[in-house]
């Protein structure tokens, strides 16, 4: 217990400004003046927890403790700090502990007992107040702690006073054995002023003298101590009076009584008031205990007192009580009389007004000009802040309605848009407890955020509470390895290499992940796992504070970024007004999915403008849009992408010939993305789930359009016209809509129920269907215009089968010959008749799906002639109708067959023999004879009881005329139309589908329908209106798409193939052969999409990050070269790879 | 040395964006005043200003106890046009000083897709209230000197060059040196000289004499 005396610093060492010799003056901060005052009192121990506006007290000690020999620590929290300072005092070391006002409340337990035990060496508690809540959630009045806990409270009004008072406070504390609270407010803490220093004193440590009954407040001792307190306060009062706790300036019967910062305001105003004033200014420098005797003595001489104090009417009430006790009838004015505001910091205007109104001093302040309306500029997370990236990752992983609870620190800046990660906030550590409490009563899985310093401060007990109660929540620790908000103080986790993860695990948390938030895709994946887990999950997002890091390592090179305007905000389709309309978060999800596939797979070149698949799609579908939404699990959004251009999603996802997959850049690396399977997955996954109609039809425009022919082209045109606000009547020769989809494509490929859902959606959009109405027979073009239609869309298709007369057809026993369409229609009609007699709809669906319609062929051998999809459809249908054997013969070589490869393969798998390169020659009894197309080689005799010819169809155009003129035709005998609009030679008559030249596919026909609807709208209402729903682009050069496929180099990753039905059930029933991908398969497959096209619906970098370095200039997104500090997170966020590095330099601030 | 005949009592107001060096500038002015032997109070009510928020500081020279402005400041330094607009109601027809016209777009503006208001319009509004304020493109000048992070020191140089302060350019530069990190000293010296040079060109073109520097 030897007394320790520290040496004053050597004169030769570079001197800290606060360690210069006494008598010097300097311009220092109020907080620094406090530190100097403590040093002049020989302080030996200093500690605290940083909190604005107190932080520079602890920061200054941190800086100079090594040089001066003061023992210092940033304590883990305020309670510990207070206890440490108390212990130091007991051990004979003058101690000072600093914190912000509300920090002292968290040390309430020790604070309330320390006065009982009493201190040994002087102990000063700096509790910095924050009137007007400049940087705090409340503006509590610390002065009340004086009477409440028997603690002397000193209230400085200037920096000089702060210095002098601190020095005195140690003497006071030691004399009365009570800790002394020094209560500077932010105005004093953060004003820098000329201050005169006194002499420094070396610090002394007396040592701890054992005396258990003196230091142990068990009730027996505590009762004795309670009475001792009264003696201590008496000592304090006497010393305060001697010191001059009440300082009086000037003379007069009117008095201004002030304390703290407002006392300085009063002094300045009265000094500058014009003319001599008969007003005295009394400054109460100690607000507890009050020097009552001195006050009463003075009060007897005056008539009126204006009390000028911020926050509460503490002094006003105390003075009123004193007057009442002493029978003084004096006017007491202030807050209670309405002369001064009840809340917030007092500006000179407030005080000037009160001096004028209450005491007639000076003039009332002149009228204040109102501030200009200027866009607010609240503090935001810095560029390169890891918290921003962590919030982005969390927002991408959780649903939009996820509840987030947050805490005190930089991460509070997640409040408000765009990050929106603060639903409630209270105090240090409550980020976890709020999340836990809400979770316990609502059962919802909540998210709580707090920082590393806060975790050690009070987050650990909060987390352990959640562990022990098995709370269903995700606790996120944002570890930037420094206490950044209050000025980059050392965090406990960096001072000591305590691993937060090890602490979390030791507390009993099993699901813990530590991620670098700058690795966005990885961080999102971690948050997703936490979202899907049960019970308590912890995610630690670890990334050094960029500002602190740069100060520590100024030499470190920084890569800055710029925006490549050629790639920013374009999708190649926006010139036509096409924007997908997805929300920023969806766009962000797309960006992340894109980042995931490109980062982990090292795409070696930048993508094309428009993705090749979209270029080739007859509907210009944004395939990467829905693929990336699937990868992100946003199925509704994926569906909206599909529905925005597809009237028949259920049909198209089953029968599309998928030109997109031909040009997919993945084709060479594991196979093209299974685009149609993805579409089918979404359609199936979201079936009946979407709550709102999408797209929503525009209001009726009063015009009528007749669409003739209810196949894919006609249905598509009708739907698009209805969405545009037209009243549409859809005519068809048959009794129900669908065309080929309804009566030619077999239901093992396209179940009727699926088609019916598509048609229902179209009819719900307001399309009226009139069946059994054939063009030429029941209606004519002229007749339709006479009926008042404003335009007509023709889509009657290619209804007539091409004929082939075969020799020997009349021979006895020769096989029966039919044509494909007639055959397929008959099967469909029979199936329809059969099922329409059933009662329940469910039964119908099951029946259609499972049972073969009544056999027409029965057993026997069938041969199909033709190499297209219709031929395959017929062959596979014949099999399902019960044929013993089916074979197919076509003129094309295998690789030239027009049928889809998987259809051919499917047919073979079902046992259908395919003979290529042959043409039919003649029929014989029980057989058809074919010969090689080359003419060389033997005849091929195929046993047959039935032959179906599937050699193509052509449109019926004879007699098609309008207003006396036939519609113009091409050389090929098809209708001649404008390929952009489908406009025919006749005014207001449009056409598409198989009537005209072009792709002879279902999807191709749908593209025609959409373009036709646009063409009609353009014609009837003009471009501006028509472009509200833009049509798909015409097919562009496939070569460009293929070039991109060549240019990309990505490691192979195998395509997910859909499952197929097997065995007898497949071969003999109409159950759908192709199965839907599972969710896991679909997500994996969607993840293979490189999103290689640009995305035009994009201000993602602005909308989701809120990074201050990203700004708009003349409508363009740019990056501020001075503000950018090169984190590169926005490069991951950008779906277009439009943010690129610029230069290497040092971004020193 | 008097500035504009106002004696040694002088109120300065600085307004800018957190990160532009407003607080450091206020500290430097406080140090310089102290070196000159003037009593000074500097208000640094910074709050969370380090995070790109609005920040204002006051420098009160000559005998006051508090850092509050009473009435319009004698001297104003606007580090940014919108922040100048935000404090415009505090300025007056006699307020002298500088407005740097380089803009820092508030995140809120960018987020809502709005553009930064036209500079001409802002300057017009500023001059309607405080016609004596001079404008300069601080960031561009600083960039030209290769020290885009020395905007605040450049503005101090300009302010000293214009003779708006009751201490010499040398005293002020001494205070700059004291607050600079050694590695940024060269940049800051260039920036300070660029500010002085700008002020000299100003007085040459307007015929108004530079009172010291």
PDB file of C-alpha atoms in Angstrom, chain A residues 245-364:
ATOM      1  CA  UNK A 245     -22.015  28.831  -5.166  1.00  0.00           C
ATOM      2  CA  UNK A 246     -24.244  31.883  -5.557  1.00  0.00           C
ATOM      3  CA  UNK A 247     -22.451  34.484  -7.621  1.00  0.00           C
ATOM      4  CA  UNK A 248     -24.184  37.848  -7.785  1.00  0.00           C
ATOM      5  CA  UNK A 249     -23.451  40.569 -10.316  1.00  0.00           C
ATOM      6  CA  UNK A 250     -25.133  43.975 -10.541  1.00  0.00           C
ATOM      7  CA  UNK A 251     -27.722  45.608  -8.318  1.00  0.00           C
ATOM      8  CA  UNK A 252     -31.473  45.935  -8.512  1.00  0.00           C
ATOM      9  CA  UNK A 253     -34.840  44.926  -7.068  1.00  0.00           C
ATOM     10  CA  UNK A 254     -35.328  42.712 -10.114  1.00  0.00           C
ATOM     11  CA  UNK A 255     -33.172  39.661 -10.390  1.00  0.00           C
ATOM     12  CA  UNK A 256     -32.289  37.104 -12.999  1.00  0.00           C
ATOM     13  CA  UNK A 257     -31.461  33.801 -11.327  1.00  0.00           C
ATOM     14  CA  UNK A 258     -29.805  31.399 -13.719  1.00  0.00           C
ATOM     15  CA  UNK A 259     -27.728  28.265 -13.804  1.00  0.00           C
ATOM     16  CA  UNK A 260     -25.749  26.413 -16.434  1.00  0.00           C
ATOM     17  CA  UNK A 261     -25.492  27.516 -20.051  1.00  0.00           C
ATOM     18  CA  UNK A 262     -28.430  29.996 -19.829  1.00  0.00           C
ATOM     19  CA  UNK A 263     -26.512  31.921 -17.137  1.00  0.00           C
ATOM     20  CA  UNK A 264     -23.890  32.828 -19.760  1.00  0.00           C
ATOM     21  CA  UNK A 265     -26.633  33.845 -22.199  1.00  0.00           C
ATOM     22  CA  UNK A 266     -28.156  36.133 -19.546  1.00  0.00           C
ATOM     23  CA  UNK A 267     -24.777  37.672 -18.736  1.00  0.00           C
ATOM     24  CA  UNK A 268     -24.066  38.407 -22.411  1.00  0.00           C
ATOM     25  CA  UNK A 269     -27.502  39.884 -23.016  1.00  0.00           C
ATOM     26  CA  UNK A 270     -27.488  42.112 -19.953  1.00  0.00           C
ATOM     27  CA  UNK A 271     -23.947  43.260 -20.649  1.00  0.00           C
ATOM     28  CA  UNK A 272     -24.994  44.224 -24.168  1.00  0.00           C
ATOM     29  CA  UNK A 273     -28.449  45.618 -23.318  1.00  0.00           C
ATOM     30  CA  UNK A 274     -28.751  49.279 -24.211  1.00  0.00           C
ATOM     31  CA  UNK A 275     -28.870  51.692 -21.304  1.00  0.00           C
ATOM     32  CA  UNK A 276     -28.218  50.966 -17.650  1.00  0.00           C
ATOM     33  CA  UNK A 277     -30.321  48.135 -16.268  1.00  0.00           C
ATOM     34  CA  UNK A 278     -31.563  47.881 -12.713  1.00  0.00           C
ATOM     35  CA  UNK A 279     -31.246  44.130 -12.821  1.00  0.00           C
ATOM     36  CA  UNK A 280     -28.966  41.882 -10.818  1.00  0.00           C
ATOM     37  CA  UNK A 281     -27.745  38.597 -12.270  1.00  0.00           C
ATOM     38  CA  UNK A 282     -27.366  35.731  -9.828  1.00  0.00           C
ATOM     39  CA  UNK A 283     -25.725  32.604 -11.043  1.00  0.00           C
ATOM     40  CA  UNK A 284     -26.260  29.430  -9.061  1.00  0.00           C
ATOM     41  CA  UNK A 285     -23.155  27.392  -9.715  1.00  0.00           C
ATOM     42  CA  UNK A 286     -24.185  24.572  -7.417  1.00  0.00           C
ATOM     43  CA  UNK A 287     -27.783  23.463  -7.855  1.00  0.00           C
ATOM     44  CA  UNK A 288     -27.637  20.899  -5.014  1.00  0.00           C
ATOM     45  CA  UNK A 289     -27.370  21.316  -2.108  1.00  0.00           C
ATOM     46  CA  UNK A 290     -28.662  24.867  -2.419  1.00  0.00           C
ATOM     47  CA  UNK A 291     -26.915  27.553  -0.390  1.00  0.00           C
ATOM     48  CA  UNK A 292     -30.255  28.447   1.172  1.00  0.00           C
ATOM     49  CA  UNK A 293     -28.911  30.862   3.713  1.00  0.00           C
ATOM     50  CA  UNK A 294     -27.129  32.993   1.133  1.00  0.00           C
ATOM     51  CA  UNK A 295     -30.175  32.856  -1.098  1.00  0.00           C
ATOM     52  CA  UNK A 296     -32.613  33.951   1.602  1.00  0.00           C
ATOM     53  CA  UNK A 297     -30.359  36.792   2.577  1.00  0.00           C
ATOM     54  CA  UNK A 298     -30.348  38.062  -0.988  1.00  0.00           C
ATOM     55  CA  UNK A 299     -34.007  37.335  -1.659  1.00  0.00           C
ATOM     56  CA  UNK A 300     -35.053  39.608   1.227  1.00  0.00           C
ATOM     57  CA  UNK A 301     -33.692  42.543  -0.832  1.00  0.00           C
ATOM     58  CA  UNK A 302     -35.603  41.962  -4.057  1.00  0.00           C
ATOM     59  CA  UNK A 303     -39.162  42.106  -5.464  1.00  0.00           C
ATOM     60  CA  UNK A 304     -39.026  39.934  -8.502  1.00  0.00           C
ATOM     61  CA  UNK A 305     -36.973  36.953  -9.659  1.00  0.00           C
ATOM     62  CA  UNK A 306     -36.868  35.615 -13.208  1.00  0.00           C
ATOM     63  CA  UNK A 307     -35.484  32.088 -13.073  1.00  0.00           C
ATOM     64  CA  UNK A 308     -33.679  31.169 -16.301  1.00  0.00           C
ATOM     65  CA  UNK A 309     -32.974  27.456 -16.407  1.00  0.00           C
ATOM     66  CA  UNK A 310     -33.318  24.850 -19.134  1.00  0.00           C
ATOM     67  CA  UNK A 311     -35.242  21.552 -19.043  1.00  0.00           C
ATOM     68  CA  UNK A 312     -37.394  21.603 -15.883  1.00  0.00           C
ATOM     69  CA  UNK A 313     -38.533  24.227 -13.354  1.00  0.00           C
ATOM     70  CA  UNK A 314     -36.116  22.734 -10.815  1.00  0.00           C
ATOM     71  CA  UNK A 315     -34.720  26.003  -9.437  1.00  0.00           C
ATOM     72  CA  UNK A 316     -37.944  27.911  -9.903  1.00  0.00           C
ATOM     73  CA  UNK A 317     -39.763  25.437  -7.672  1.00  0.00           C
ATOM     74  CA  UNK A 318     -36.898  25.289  -5.180  1.00  0.00           C
ATOM     75  CA  UNK A 319     -36.800  29.090  -4.861  1.00  0.00           C
ATOM     76  CA  UNK A 320     -40.588  29.205  -4.494  1.00  0.00           C
ATOM     77  CA  UNK A 321     -40.324  26.663  -1.682  1.00  0.00           C
ATOM     78  CA  UNK A 322     -37.575  28.656   0.024  1.00  0.00           C
ATOM     79  CA  UNK A 323     -39.655  31.860  -0.197  1.00  0.00           C
ATOM     80  CA  UNK A 324     -42.634  30.016   1.197  1.00  0.00           C
ATOM     81  CA  UNK A 325     -40.604  28.604   4.083  1.00  0.00           C
ATOM     82  CA  UNK A 326     -39.216  32.021   4.912  1.00  0.00           C
ATOM     83  CA  UNK A 327     -42.453  33.992   4.409  1.00  0.00           C
ATOM     84  CA  UNK A 328     -41.081  35.976   1.495  1.00  0.00           C
ATOM     85  CA  UNK A 329     -43.643  37.339  -0.965  1.00  0.00           C
ATOM     86  CA  UNK A 330     -41.615  37.689  -4.068  1.00  0.00           C
ATOM     87  CA  UNK A 331     -42.757  37.323  -7.649  1.00  0.00           C
ATOM     88  CA  UNK A 332     -41.090  34.178  -9.032  1.00  0.00           C
ATOM     89  CA  UNK A 333     -41.186  34.116 -12.843  1.00  0.00           C
ATOM     90  CA  UNK A 334     -39.928  31.613 -15.348  1.00  0.00           C
ATOM     91  CA  UNK A 335     -41.358  28.457 -16.876  1.00  0.00           C
ATOM     92  CA  UNK A 336     -44.342  28.299 -14.522  1.00  0.00           C
ATOM     93  CA  UNK A 337     -45.351  31.861 -15.349  1.00  0.00           C
ATOM     94  CA  UNK A 338     -45.108  31.169 -19.067  1.00  0.00           C
ATOM     95  CA  UNK A 339     -42.211  33.556 -19.652  1.00  0.00           C
ATOM     96  CA  UNK A 340     -39.883  30.806 -20.780  1.00  0.00           C
ATOM     97  CA  UNK A 341     -40.424  27.585 -22.730  1.00  0.00           C
ATOM     98  CA  UNK A 342     -40.919  24.330 -20.818  1.00  0.00           C
ATOM     99  CA  UNK A 343     -38.640  22.346 -23.081  1.00  0.00           C
ATOM    100  CA  UNK A 344     -35.417  22.582 -25.056  1.00  0.00           C
ATOM    101  CA  UNK A 345     -32.301  24.675 -25.040  1.00  0.00           C
ATOM    102  CA  UNK A 346     -32.715  28.436 -24.521  1.00  0.00           C
ATOM    103  CA  UNK A 347     -31.408  30.608 -27.335  1.00  0.00           C
ATOM    104  CA  UNK A 348     -30.633  34.282 -26.775  1.00  0.00           C
ATOM    105  CA  UNK A 349     -33.985  35.070 -28.397  1.00  0.00           C
ATOM    106  CA  UNK A 350     -35.895  33.142 -25.723  1.00  0.00           C
ATOM    107  CA  UNK A 351     -34.008  34.854 -22.933  1.00  0.00           C
ATOM    108  CA  UNK A 352     -34.186  38.291 -24.543  1.00  0.00           C
ATOM    109  CA  UNK A 353     -37.936  37.937 -24.855  1.00  0.00           C
ATOM    110  CA  UNK A 354     -38.305  36.862 -21.201  1.00  0.00           C
ATOM    111  CA  UNK A 355     -36.021  39.629 -19.916  1.00  0.00           C
ATOM    112  CA  UNK A 356     -38.114  42.131 -21.809  1.00  0.00           C
ATOM    113  CA  UNK A 357     -41.522  40.695 -20.867  1.00  0.00           C
ATOM    114  CA  UNK A 358     -40.818  39.771 -17.240  1.00  0.00           C
ATOM    115  CA  UNK A 359     -38.372  42.451 -16.143  1.00  0.00           C
ATOM    116  CA  UNK A 360     -38.678  45.177 -18.771  1.00  0.00           C
ATOM    117  CA  UNK A 361     -35.020  44.797 -19.666  1.00  0.00           C
ATOM    118  CA  UNK A 362     -33.800  45.621 -23.184  1.00  0.00           C
ATOM    119  CA  UNK A 363     -35.984  45.277 -26.238  1.00  0.00           C
ATOM    120  CA  UNK A 364     -37.994  42.367 -27.503  1.00  0.00           C
TER     121      UNK A 364
END
